[in-house]
GROMACS .gro file of C-alpha atoms in nm:
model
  370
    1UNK     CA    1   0.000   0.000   0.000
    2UNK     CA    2   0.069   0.345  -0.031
    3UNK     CA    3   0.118   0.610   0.262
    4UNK     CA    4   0.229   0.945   0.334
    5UNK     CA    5   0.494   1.065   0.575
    6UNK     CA    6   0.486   1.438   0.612
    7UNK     CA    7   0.767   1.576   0.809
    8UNK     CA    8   0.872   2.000   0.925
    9UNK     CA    9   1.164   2.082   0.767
   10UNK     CA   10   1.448   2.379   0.927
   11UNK     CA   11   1.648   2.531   0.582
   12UNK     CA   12   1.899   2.802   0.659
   13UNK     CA   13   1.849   3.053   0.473
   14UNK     CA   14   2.062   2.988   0.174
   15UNK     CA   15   1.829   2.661   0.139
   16UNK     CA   16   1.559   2.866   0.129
   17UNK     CA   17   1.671   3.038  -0.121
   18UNK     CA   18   1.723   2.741  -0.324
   19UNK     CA   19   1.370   2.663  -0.227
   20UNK     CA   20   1.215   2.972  -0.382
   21UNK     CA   21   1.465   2.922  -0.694
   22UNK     CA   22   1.291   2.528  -0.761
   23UNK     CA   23   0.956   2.650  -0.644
   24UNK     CA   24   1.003   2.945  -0.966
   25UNK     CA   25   1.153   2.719  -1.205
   26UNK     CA   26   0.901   2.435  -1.168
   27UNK     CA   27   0.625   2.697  -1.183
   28UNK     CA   28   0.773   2.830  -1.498
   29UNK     CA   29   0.786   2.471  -1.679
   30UNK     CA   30   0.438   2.383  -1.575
   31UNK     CA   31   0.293   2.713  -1.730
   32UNK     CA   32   0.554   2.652  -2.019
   33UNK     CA   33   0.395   2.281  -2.044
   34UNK     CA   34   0.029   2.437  -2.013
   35UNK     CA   35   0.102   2.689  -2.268
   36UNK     CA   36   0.193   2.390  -2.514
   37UNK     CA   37  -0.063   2.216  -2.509
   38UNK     CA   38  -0.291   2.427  -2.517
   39UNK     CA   39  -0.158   2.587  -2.861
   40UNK     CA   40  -0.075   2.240  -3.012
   41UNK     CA   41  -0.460   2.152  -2.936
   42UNK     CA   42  -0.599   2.492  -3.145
   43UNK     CA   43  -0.321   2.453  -3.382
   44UNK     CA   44  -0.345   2.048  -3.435
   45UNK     CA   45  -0.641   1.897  -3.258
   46UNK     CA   46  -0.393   1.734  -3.053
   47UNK     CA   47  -0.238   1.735  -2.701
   48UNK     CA   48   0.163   1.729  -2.644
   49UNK     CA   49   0.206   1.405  -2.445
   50UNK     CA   50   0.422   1.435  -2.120
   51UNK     CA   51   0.743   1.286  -2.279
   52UNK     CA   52   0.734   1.471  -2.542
   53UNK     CA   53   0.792   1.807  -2.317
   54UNK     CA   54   1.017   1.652  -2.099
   55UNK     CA   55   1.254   1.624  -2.425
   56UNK     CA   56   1.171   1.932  -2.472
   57UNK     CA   57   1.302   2.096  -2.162
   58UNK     CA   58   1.633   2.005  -2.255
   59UNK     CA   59   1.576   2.254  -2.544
   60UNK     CA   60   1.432   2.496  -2.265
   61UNK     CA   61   1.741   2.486  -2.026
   62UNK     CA   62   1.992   2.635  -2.363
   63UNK     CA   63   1.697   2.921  -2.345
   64UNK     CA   64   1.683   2.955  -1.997
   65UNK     CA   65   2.003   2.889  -1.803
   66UNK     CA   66   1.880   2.936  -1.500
   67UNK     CA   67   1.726   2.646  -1.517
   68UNK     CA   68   1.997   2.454  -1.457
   69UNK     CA   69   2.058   2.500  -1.090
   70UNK     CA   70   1.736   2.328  -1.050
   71UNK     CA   71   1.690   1.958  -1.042
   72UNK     CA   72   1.571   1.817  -1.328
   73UNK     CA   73   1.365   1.537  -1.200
   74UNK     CA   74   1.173   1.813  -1.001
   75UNK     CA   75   1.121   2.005  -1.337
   76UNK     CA   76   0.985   1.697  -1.518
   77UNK     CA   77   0.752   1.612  -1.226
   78UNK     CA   78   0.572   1.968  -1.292
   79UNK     CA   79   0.501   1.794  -1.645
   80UNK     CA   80   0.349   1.491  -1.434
   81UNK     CA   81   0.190   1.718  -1.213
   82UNK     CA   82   0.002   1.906  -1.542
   83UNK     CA   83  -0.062   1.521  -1.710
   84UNK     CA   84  -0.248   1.482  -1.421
   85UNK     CA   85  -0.468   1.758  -1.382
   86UNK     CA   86  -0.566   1.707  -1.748
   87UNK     CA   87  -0.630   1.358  -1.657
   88UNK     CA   88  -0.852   1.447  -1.357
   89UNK     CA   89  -1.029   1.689  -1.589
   90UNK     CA   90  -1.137   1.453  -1.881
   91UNK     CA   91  -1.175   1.212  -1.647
   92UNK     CA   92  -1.390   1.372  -1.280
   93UNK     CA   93  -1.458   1.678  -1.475
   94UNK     CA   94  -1.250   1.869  -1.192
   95UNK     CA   95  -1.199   2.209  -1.407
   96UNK     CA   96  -0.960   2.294  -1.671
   97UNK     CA   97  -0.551   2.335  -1.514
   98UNK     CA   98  -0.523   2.692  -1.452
   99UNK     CA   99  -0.171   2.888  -1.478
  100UNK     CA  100   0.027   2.926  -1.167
  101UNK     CA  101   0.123   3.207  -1.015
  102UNK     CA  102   0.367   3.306  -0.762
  103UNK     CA  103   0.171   3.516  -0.538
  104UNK     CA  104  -0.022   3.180  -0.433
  105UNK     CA  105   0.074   3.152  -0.116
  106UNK     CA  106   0.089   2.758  -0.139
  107UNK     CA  107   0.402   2.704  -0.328
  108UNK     CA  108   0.573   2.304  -0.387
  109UNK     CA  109   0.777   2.080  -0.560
  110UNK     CA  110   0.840   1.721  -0.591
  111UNK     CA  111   1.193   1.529  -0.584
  112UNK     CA  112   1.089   1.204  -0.796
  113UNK     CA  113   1.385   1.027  -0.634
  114UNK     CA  114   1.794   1.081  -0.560
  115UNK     CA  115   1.676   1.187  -0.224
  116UNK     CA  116   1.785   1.020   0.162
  117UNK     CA  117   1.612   1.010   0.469
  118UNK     CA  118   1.871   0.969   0.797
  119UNK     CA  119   1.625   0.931   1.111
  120UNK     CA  120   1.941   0.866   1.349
  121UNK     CA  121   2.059   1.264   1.288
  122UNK     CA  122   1.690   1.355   1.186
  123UNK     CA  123   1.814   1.489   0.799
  124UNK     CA  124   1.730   1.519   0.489
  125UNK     CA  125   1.917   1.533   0.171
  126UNK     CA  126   1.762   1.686  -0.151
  127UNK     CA  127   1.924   1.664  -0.467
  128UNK     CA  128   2.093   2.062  -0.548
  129UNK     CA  129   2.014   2.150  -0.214
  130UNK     CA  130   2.200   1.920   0.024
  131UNK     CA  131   2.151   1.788   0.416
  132UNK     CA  132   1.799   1.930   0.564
  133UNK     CA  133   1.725   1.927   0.939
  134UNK     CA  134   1.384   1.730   0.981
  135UNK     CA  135   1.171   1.638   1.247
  136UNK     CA  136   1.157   1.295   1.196
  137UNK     CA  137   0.902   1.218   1.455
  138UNK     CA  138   0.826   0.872   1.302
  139UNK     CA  139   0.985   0.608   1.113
  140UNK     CA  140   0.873   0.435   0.845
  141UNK     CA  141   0.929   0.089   0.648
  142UNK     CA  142   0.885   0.033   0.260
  143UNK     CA  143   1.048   0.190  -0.075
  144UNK     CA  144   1.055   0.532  -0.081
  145UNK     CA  145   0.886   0.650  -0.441
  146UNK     CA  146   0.814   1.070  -0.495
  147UNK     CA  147   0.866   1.350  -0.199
  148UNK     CA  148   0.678   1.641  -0.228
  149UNK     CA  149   0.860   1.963  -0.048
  150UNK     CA  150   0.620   2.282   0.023
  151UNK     CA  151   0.559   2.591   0.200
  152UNK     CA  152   0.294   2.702   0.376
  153UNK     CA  153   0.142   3.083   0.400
  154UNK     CA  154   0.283   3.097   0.742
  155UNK     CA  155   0.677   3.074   0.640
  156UNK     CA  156   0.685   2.679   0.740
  157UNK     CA  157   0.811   2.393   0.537
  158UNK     CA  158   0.715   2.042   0.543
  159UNK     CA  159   0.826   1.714   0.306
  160UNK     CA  160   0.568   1.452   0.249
  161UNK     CA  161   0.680   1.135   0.132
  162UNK     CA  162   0.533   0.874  -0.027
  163UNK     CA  163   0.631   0.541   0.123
  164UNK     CA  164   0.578   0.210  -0.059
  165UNK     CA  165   0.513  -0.090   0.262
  166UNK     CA  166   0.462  -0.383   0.017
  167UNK     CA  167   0.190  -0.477   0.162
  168UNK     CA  168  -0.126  -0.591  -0.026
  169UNK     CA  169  -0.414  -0.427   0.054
  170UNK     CA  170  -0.643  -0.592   0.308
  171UNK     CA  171  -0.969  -0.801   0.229
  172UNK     CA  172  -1.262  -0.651   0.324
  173UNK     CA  173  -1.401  -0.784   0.630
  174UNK     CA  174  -1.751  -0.920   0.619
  175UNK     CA  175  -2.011  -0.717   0.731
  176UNK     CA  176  -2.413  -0.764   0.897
  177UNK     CA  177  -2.665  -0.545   1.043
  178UNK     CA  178  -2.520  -0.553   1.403
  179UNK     CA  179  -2.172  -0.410   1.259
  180UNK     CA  180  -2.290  -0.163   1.030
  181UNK     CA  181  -2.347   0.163   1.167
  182UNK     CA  182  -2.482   0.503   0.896
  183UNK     CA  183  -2.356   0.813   0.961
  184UNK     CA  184  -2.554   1.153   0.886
  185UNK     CA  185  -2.365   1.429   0.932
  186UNK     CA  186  -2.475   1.771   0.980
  187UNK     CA  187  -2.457   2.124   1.087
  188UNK     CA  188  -2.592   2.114   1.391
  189UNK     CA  189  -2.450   1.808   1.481
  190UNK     CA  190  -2.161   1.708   1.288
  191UNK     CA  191  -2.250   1.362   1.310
  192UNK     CA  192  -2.492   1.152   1.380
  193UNK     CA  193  -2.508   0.772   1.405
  194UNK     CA  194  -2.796   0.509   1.341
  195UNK     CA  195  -2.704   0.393   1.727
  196UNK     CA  196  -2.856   0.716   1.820
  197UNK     CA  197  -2.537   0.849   1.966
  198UNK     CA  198  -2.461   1.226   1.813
  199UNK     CA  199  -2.112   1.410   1.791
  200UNK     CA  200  -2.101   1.769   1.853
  201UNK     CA  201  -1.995   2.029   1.555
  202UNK     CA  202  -1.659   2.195   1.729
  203UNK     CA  203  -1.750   2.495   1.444
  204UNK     CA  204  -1.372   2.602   1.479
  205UNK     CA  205  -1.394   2.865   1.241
  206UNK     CA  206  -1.740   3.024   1.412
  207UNK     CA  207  -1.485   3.018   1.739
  208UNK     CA  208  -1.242   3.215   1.539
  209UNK     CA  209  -1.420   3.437   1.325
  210UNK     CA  210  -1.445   3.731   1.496
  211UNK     CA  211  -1.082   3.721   1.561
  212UNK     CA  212  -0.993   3.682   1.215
  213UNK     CA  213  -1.217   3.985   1.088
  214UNK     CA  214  -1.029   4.211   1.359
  215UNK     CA  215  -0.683   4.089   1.151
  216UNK     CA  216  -0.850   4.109   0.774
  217UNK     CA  217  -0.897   4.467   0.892
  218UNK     CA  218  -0.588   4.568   1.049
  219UNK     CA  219  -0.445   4.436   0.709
  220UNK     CA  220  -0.687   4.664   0.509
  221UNK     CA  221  -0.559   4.883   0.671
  222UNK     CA  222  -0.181   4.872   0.582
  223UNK     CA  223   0.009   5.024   0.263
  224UNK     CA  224   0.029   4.747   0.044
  225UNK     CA  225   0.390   4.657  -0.040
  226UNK     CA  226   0.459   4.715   0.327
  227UNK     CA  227   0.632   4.512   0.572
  228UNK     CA  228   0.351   4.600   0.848
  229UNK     CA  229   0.154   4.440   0.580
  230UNK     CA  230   0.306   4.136   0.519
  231UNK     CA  231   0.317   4.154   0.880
  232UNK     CA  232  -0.032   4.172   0.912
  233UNK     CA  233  -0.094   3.898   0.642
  234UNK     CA  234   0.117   3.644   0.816
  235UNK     CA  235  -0.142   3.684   1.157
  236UNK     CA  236  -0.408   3.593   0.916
  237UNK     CA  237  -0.249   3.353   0.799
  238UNK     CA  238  -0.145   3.171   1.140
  239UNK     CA  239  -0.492   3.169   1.235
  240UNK     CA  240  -0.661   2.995   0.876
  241UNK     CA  241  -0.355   2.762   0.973
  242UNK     CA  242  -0.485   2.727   1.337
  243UNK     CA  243  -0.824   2.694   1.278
  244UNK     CA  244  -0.748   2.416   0.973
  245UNK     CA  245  -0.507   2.242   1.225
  246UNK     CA  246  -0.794   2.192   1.450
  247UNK     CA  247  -1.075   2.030   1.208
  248UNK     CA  248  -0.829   1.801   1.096
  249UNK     CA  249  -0.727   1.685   1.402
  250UNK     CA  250  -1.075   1.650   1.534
  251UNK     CA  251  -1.165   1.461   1.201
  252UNK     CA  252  -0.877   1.235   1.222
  253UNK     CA  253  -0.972   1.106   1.573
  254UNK     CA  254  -1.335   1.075   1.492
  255UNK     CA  255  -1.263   0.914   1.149
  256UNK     CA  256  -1.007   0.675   1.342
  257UNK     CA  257  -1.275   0.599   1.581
  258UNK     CA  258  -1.576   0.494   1.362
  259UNK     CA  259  -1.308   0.291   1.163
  260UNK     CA  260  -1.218   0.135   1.412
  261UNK     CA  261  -1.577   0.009   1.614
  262UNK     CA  262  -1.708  -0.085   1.255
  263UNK     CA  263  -1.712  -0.349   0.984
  264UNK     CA  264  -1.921  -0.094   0.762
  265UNK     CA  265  -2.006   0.280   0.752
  266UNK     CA  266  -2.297   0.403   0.538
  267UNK     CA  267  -2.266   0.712   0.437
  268UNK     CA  268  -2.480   0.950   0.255
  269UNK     CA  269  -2.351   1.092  -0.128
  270UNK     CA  270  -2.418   1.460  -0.071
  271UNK     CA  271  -2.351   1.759  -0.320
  272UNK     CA  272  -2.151   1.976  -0.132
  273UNK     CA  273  -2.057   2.236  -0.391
  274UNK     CA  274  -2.390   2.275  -0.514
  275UNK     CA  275  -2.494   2.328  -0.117
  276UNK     CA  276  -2.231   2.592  -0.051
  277UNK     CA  277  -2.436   2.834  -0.342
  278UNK     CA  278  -2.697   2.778  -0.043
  279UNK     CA  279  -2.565   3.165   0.117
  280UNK     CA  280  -2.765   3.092   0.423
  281UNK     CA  281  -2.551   2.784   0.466
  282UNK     CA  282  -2.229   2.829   0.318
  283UNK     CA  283  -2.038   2.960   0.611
  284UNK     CA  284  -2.120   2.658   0.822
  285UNK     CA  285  -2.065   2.390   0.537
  286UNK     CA  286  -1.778   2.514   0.449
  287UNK     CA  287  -1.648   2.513   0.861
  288UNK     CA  288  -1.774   2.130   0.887
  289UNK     CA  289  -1.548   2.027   0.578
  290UNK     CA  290  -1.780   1.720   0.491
  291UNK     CA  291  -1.605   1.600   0.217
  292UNK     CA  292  -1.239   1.619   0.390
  293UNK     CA  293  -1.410   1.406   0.655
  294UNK     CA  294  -1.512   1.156   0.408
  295UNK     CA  295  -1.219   1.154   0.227
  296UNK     CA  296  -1.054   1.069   0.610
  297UNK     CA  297  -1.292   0.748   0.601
  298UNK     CA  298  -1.252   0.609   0.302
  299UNK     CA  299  -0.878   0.599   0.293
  300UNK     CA  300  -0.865   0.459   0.617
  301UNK     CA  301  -1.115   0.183   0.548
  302UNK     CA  302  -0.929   0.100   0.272
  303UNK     CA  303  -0.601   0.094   0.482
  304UNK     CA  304  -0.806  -0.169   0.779
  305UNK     CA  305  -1.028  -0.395   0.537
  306UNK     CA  306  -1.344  -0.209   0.655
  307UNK     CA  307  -1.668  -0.099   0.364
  308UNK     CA  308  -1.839   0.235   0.292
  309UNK     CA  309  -2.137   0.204   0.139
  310UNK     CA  310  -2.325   0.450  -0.033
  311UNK     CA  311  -2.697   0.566  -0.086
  312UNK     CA  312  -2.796   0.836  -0.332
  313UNK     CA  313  -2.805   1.221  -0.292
  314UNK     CA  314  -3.153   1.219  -0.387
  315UNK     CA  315  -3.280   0.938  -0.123
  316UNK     CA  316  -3.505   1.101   0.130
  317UNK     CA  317  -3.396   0.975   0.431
  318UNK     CA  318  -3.489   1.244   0.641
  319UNK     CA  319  -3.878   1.242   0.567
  320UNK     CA  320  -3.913   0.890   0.572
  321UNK     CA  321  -4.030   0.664   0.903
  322UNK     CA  322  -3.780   0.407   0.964
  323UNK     CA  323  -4.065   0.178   1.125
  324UNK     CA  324  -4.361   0.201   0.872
  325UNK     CA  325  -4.179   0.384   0.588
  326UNK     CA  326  -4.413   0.626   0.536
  327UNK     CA  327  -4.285   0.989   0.349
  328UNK     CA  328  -4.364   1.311   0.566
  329UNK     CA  329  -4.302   1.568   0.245
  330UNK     CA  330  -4.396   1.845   0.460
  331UNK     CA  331  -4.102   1.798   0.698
  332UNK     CA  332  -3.899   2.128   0.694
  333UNK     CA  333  -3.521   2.222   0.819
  334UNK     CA  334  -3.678   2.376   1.126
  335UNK     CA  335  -3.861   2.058   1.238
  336UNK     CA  336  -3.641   1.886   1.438
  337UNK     CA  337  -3.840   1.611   1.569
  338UNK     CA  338  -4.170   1.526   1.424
  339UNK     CA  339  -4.420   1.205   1.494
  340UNK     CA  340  -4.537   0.942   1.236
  341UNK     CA  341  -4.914   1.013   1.142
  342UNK     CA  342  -4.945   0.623   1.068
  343UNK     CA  343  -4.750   0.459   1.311
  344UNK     CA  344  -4.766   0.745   1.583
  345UNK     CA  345  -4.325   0.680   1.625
  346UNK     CA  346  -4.193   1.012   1.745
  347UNK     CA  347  -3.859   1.073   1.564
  348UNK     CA  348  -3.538   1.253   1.579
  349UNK     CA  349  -3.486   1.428   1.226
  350UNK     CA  350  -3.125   1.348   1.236
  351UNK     CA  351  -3.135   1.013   1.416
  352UNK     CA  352  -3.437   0.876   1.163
  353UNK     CA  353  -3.172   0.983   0.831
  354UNK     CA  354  -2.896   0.783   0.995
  355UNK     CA  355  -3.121   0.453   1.070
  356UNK     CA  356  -3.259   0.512   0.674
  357UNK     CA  357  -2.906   0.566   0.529
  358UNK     CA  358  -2.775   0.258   0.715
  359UNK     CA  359  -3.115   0.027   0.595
  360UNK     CA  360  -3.073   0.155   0.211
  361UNK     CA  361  -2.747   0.048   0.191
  362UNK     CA  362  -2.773  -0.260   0.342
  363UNK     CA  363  -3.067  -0.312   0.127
  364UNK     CA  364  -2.846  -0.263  -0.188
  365UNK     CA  365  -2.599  -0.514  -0.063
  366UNK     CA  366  -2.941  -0.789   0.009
  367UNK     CA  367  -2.819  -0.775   0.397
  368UNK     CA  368  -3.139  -0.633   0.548
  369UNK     CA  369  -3.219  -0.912   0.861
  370UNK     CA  370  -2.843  -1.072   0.849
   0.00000   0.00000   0.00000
């Protein structure tokens, strides 16, 4: 299987500055790439394939000398980075690859291999740039395939690499009623379970949003170009990094949690980017991060053998009895608990949807009774 290691990295300064120089140059080739295909597709009806620019980079470098004091492997990985946002777009329909630009505060680039990891004096070596001090605050076992070195908008830099255990990927484990649990999650609530048991919304960015309007303003408020700005920008910036810091670490131990009580999760398929047009709603969708959180699950049930199942985003699980099955289409978002005019149940709005999602998707799989 494939895993992740991300570690902080300490450059001196002169690192850094070799940093900035890769983080330009492979910028520069993946616009250069971009830019290629894009003509050769008006021009020929067809798209420059991946080797084909790497040859030409060599071609590039007599243009551009500068681009020599970069490593190459990085460069050609901003060619793999573009094949694969084309892919994803032809493929999920994730957008078109945009141009990059170098006032994104995110800026990376990846070191395909030539690169060594020395946990006993916690370094790292990059190719071009030399010995790193890490914080290699765990080990790890397996072939070491592409790291991927990036800074954040706060001034920090981290290397994730991706680690290769050999290890096949677990069987599923089987899977009945009594180990199945659905999962609704919500606003109020940012989860509920079929078991009845709900898990409170933390809303970290509700905490912190006064906070951070008090900084956007102070940073209005400074000369742009100014160090007081940048100043200013980097306390915004430590507190997006705060508040993200916090949901994932909240998600990661609940995620790790259901994982590990269940043989199965069922899981509603909701359309979260048509919900966040929703301006009512947006604020708090956005501040739950559904989609990280089931990103979370499915990677780690993957990882332990364990099953998401899915209903449909247009299954009405909410208005439906999960005794008699009967549809209440009046139910609104403000009714929170409402009672069965055919079998008189009384019902928790969120607890009902979680017993519902958990009984259609068992239903698709024929395990209804097992």
């Amino acid at each position: 299987m494939l895993k992740a290691y991300k570690y902080r990295i300490y450059p001196t300064k002169e690192q850094e500055e070799s940093f900035f120089q890769h983080f330009g140059a492979c910028r520069f080739v993946y616009n250069w790439a971009l830019e290629n295909k894009i003509k050769s597709y008006e021009q020929n009806d067809k798209s420059v394939s991946r080797f084909t620019l790497n040859k030409m980079i060599t071609e590039l470098k007599e243009e551009h000398t500068w681009l020599k004091d970069v490593n190459s492997q990085s460069l050609q990985g901003a060619t793999l980075n573009l094949e694969t946002a084309f892919t994803k777009f032809f493929r999920e329909k994730k957008g078109f690859p945009n141009f990059k630009s170098k006032k994104n505060p995110v800026q990376s680039f990846s070191v395909p291999q030539f690169y060594e990891v020395d946990f006993d004096n916690n370094k790292v070596k990059l190719p071009k740039i030399g010995w790193i001090k890490t914080k290699l605050h765990r080990k790890f076992k397996g072939i070491e395939k592409t790291a991927t070195l990036s800074r954040t908008p706060t001034g920090k830099y981290y290397i994730s690499i991706l680690v290769d255990d050999e290890q096949e990927t677990p069987v599923k484990s089987l899977f009945n009623e009594k180990v199945t649990v659905g999962i609704d999650i919500g606003i109020k609530d940012f989860a509920i379970l079929s078991n009845g048991k709900k898990i409170d919304n933390p809303k970290y960015l509700k905490t912190s949003i006064q906070r951070l309007h008090v900084l956007q303003r102070r940073m209005s408020r400074k000369q742009k170009g100014s160090k007081n700005r940048a100043k200013a920008r980097n306390a915004v910036s430590k507190l997006h990094e705060k508040i993200s810091n916090q949901r994932n670490d909240f998600q990661h131990k609940l995620s790790s949690k259901l994982i590990g009580e269940n043989q199965a999760l069922a899981l509603e398929t909701l359309n979260v980017s048509g919900m966040l047009k929703n301006h009512c709603l947006a604020l708090h969708i956005a501040d739950a991060s559904w989609s990280s959180f089931v990103t979370k699950l499915e990677y780690k049930a993957e990882w332990f053998g364990k099953t998401i199942l899915r209903i449909g985003q247009f299954e009405p699980s909410t208005k439906i009895c999960n005794v008699c099955g009967y549809h209440n289409k009046n139910l609104t978002l403000a009714d929170r608990e409402w009672q069965c005019p055919d079998c008189k149940t009384n019902h928790d709005r969120d607890v009902n949807a979680a017993i519902n999602i958990k009984k259609s998707a068992l239903n698709k799989q024929n395990l209804i009774g097992i």
